[in-house]
Short mmCIF file of C-alpha atoms in Angstrom, two decimals:
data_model
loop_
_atom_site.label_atom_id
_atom_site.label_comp_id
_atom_site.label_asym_id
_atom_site.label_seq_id
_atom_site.Cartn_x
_atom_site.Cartn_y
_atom_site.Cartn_z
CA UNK A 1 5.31 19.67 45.84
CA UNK A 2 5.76 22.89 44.08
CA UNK A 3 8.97 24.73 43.63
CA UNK A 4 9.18 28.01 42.45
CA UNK A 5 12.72 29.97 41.13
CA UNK A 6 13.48 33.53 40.57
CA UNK A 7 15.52 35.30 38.33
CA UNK A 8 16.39 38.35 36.57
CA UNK A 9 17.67 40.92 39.65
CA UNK A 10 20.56 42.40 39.57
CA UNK A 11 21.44 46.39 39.90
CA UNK A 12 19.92 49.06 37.59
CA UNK A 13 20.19 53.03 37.36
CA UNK A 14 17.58 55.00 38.57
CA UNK A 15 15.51 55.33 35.34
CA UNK A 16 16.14 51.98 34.05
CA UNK A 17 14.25 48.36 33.39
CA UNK A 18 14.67 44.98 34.76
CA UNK A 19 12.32 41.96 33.41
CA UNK A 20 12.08 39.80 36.41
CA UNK A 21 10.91 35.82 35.83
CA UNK A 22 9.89 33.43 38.14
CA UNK A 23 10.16 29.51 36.84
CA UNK A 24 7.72 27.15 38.63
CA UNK A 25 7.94 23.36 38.92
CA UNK A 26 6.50 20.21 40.58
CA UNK A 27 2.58 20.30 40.25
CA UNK A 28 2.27 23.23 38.33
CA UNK A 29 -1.80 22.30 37.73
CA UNK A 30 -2.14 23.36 41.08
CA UNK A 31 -1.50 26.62 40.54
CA UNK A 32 -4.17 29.65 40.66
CA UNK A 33 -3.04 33.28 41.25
CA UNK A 34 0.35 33.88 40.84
CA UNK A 35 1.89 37.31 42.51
CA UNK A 36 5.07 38.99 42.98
CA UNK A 37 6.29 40.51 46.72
CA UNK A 38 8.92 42.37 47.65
CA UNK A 39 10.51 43.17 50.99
CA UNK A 40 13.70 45.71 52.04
CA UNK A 41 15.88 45.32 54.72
CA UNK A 42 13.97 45.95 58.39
CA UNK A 43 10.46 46.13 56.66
CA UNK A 44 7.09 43.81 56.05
CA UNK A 45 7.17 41.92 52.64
CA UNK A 46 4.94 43.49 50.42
CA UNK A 47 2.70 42.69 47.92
CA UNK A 48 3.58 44.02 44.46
CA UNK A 49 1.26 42.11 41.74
CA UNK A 50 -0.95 39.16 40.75
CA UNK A 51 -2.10 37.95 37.87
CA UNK A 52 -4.87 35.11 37.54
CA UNK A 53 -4.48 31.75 36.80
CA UNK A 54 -5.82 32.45 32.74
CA UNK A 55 -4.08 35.46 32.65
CA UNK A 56 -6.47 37.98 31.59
CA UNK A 57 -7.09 39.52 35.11
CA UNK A 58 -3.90 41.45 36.80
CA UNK A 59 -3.44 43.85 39.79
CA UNK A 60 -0.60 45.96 40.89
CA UNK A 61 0.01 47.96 43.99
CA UNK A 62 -0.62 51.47 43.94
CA UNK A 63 2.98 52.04 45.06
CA UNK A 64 4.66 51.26 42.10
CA UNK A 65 2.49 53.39 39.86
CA UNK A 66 1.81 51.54 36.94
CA UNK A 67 5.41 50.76 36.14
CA UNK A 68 5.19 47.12 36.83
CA UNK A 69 3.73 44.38 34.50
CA UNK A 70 2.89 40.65 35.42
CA UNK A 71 2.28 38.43 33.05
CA UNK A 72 2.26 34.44 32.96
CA UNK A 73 2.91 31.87 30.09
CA UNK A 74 1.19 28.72 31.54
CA UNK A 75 2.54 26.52 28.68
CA UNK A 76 5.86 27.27 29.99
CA UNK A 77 5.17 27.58 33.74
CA UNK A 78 6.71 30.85 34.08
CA UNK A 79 5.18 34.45 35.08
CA UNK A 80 7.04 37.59 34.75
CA UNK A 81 7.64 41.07 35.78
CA UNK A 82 8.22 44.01 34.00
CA UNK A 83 9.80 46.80 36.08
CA UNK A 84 9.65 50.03 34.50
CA UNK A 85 11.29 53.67 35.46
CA UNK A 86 12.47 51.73 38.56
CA UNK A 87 13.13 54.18 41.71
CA UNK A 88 15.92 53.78 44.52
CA UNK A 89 12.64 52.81 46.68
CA UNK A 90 11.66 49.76 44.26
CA UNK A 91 15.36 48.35 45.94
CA UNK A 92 14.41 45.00 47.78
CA UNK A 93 14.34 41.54 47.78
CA UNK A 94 11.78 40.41 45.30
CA UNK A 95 9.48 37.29 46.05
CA UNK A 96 7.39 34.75 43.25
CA UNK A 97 4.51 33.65 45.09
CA UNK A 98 1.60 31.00 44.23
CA UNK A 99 -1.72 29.69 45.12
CA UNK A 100 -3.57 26.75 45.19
CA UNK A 101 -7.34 28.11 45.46
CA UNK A 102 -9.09 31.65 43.72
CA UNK A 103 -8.55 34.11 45.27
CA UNK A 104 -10.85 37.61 44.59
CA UNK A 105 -9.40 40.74 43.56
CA UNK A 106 -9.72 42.38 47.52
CA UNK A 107 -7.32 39.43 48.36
CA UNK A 108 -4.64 39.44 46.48
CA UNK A 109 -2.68 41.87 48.39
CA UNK A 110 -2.85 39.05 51.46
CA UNK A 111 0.11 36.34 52.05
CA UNK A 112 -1.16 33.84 53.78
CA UNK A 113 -3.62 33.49 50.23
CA UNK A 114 -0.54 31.94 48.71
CA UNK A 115 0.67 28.17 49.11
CA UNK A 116 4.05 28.59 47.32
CA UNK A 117 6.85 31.02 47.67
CA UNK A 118 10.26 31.18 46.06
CA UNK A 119 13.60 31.96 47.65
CA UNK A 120 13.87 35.76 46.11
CA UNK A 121 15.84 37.95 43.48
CA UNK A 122 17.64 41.45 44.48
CA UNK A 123 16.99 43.88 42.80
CA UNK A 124 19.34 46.89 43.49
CA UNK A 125 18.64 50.46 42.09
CA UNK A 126 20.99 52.86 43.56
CA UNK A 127 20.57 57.07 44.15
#
């Protein structure tokens, strides 16, 4: 079994950064792509990031600009999230997610790709 752990939310100003980590445990060496997801209040949980399991291949939505950074320190199990020039629309409930298989770059965006999911961080950025 894998577990995986948030961290990091809390409420910034419009303008401001938050460093979001994600702490995984259990079988960790079955862990591929690693992404981040967020989801507000009435809406679908979307995909934000993903990074691959070496860490030299990443992805971000084109929502968020290029503000956000993933990154992953497999010695440590952890991956991370650098949030940027956040926006009153980056508020949500932010999701570490994790597979078990490769997944290609056209897939990343897709849930069901990952095995593991953690139980969320708020992140609160108000206007």
């Amino acid at each position: 079994q894998v577990q995986l752990v948030e961290s990091g939310g809390g409420l910034v100003q419009a303008g401001g950064s938050l460093r979001l980590a994600c702490a995984a445990s259990g079988r960790t060496e079955m862990l591929y792509v690693m992404g981040w997801f967020r989801q507000a209040p009435g809406k679908e949980r979307e995909f934000v990031a993903s990074i691959s399991r070496g860490g030299d291949s990443t992805y971000n939505t084109h929502s968020v600009k290029g503000r956000y950074t993933i990154s992953r320190d497999n010695t440590k199990s952890m991956v991370y999230l650098q949030m940027d020039s956040v926006e009153p629309e980056d508020t949500a409930v932010y999701y570490c997610a994790a597979s078990r298989w490769p997944i290609s770059q056209a897939a990343v965006s897709v849930r069901w790709q990952y095995s593991y999911w953690g139980q969320g961080t708020q992140v609160t950025v108000p206007s």
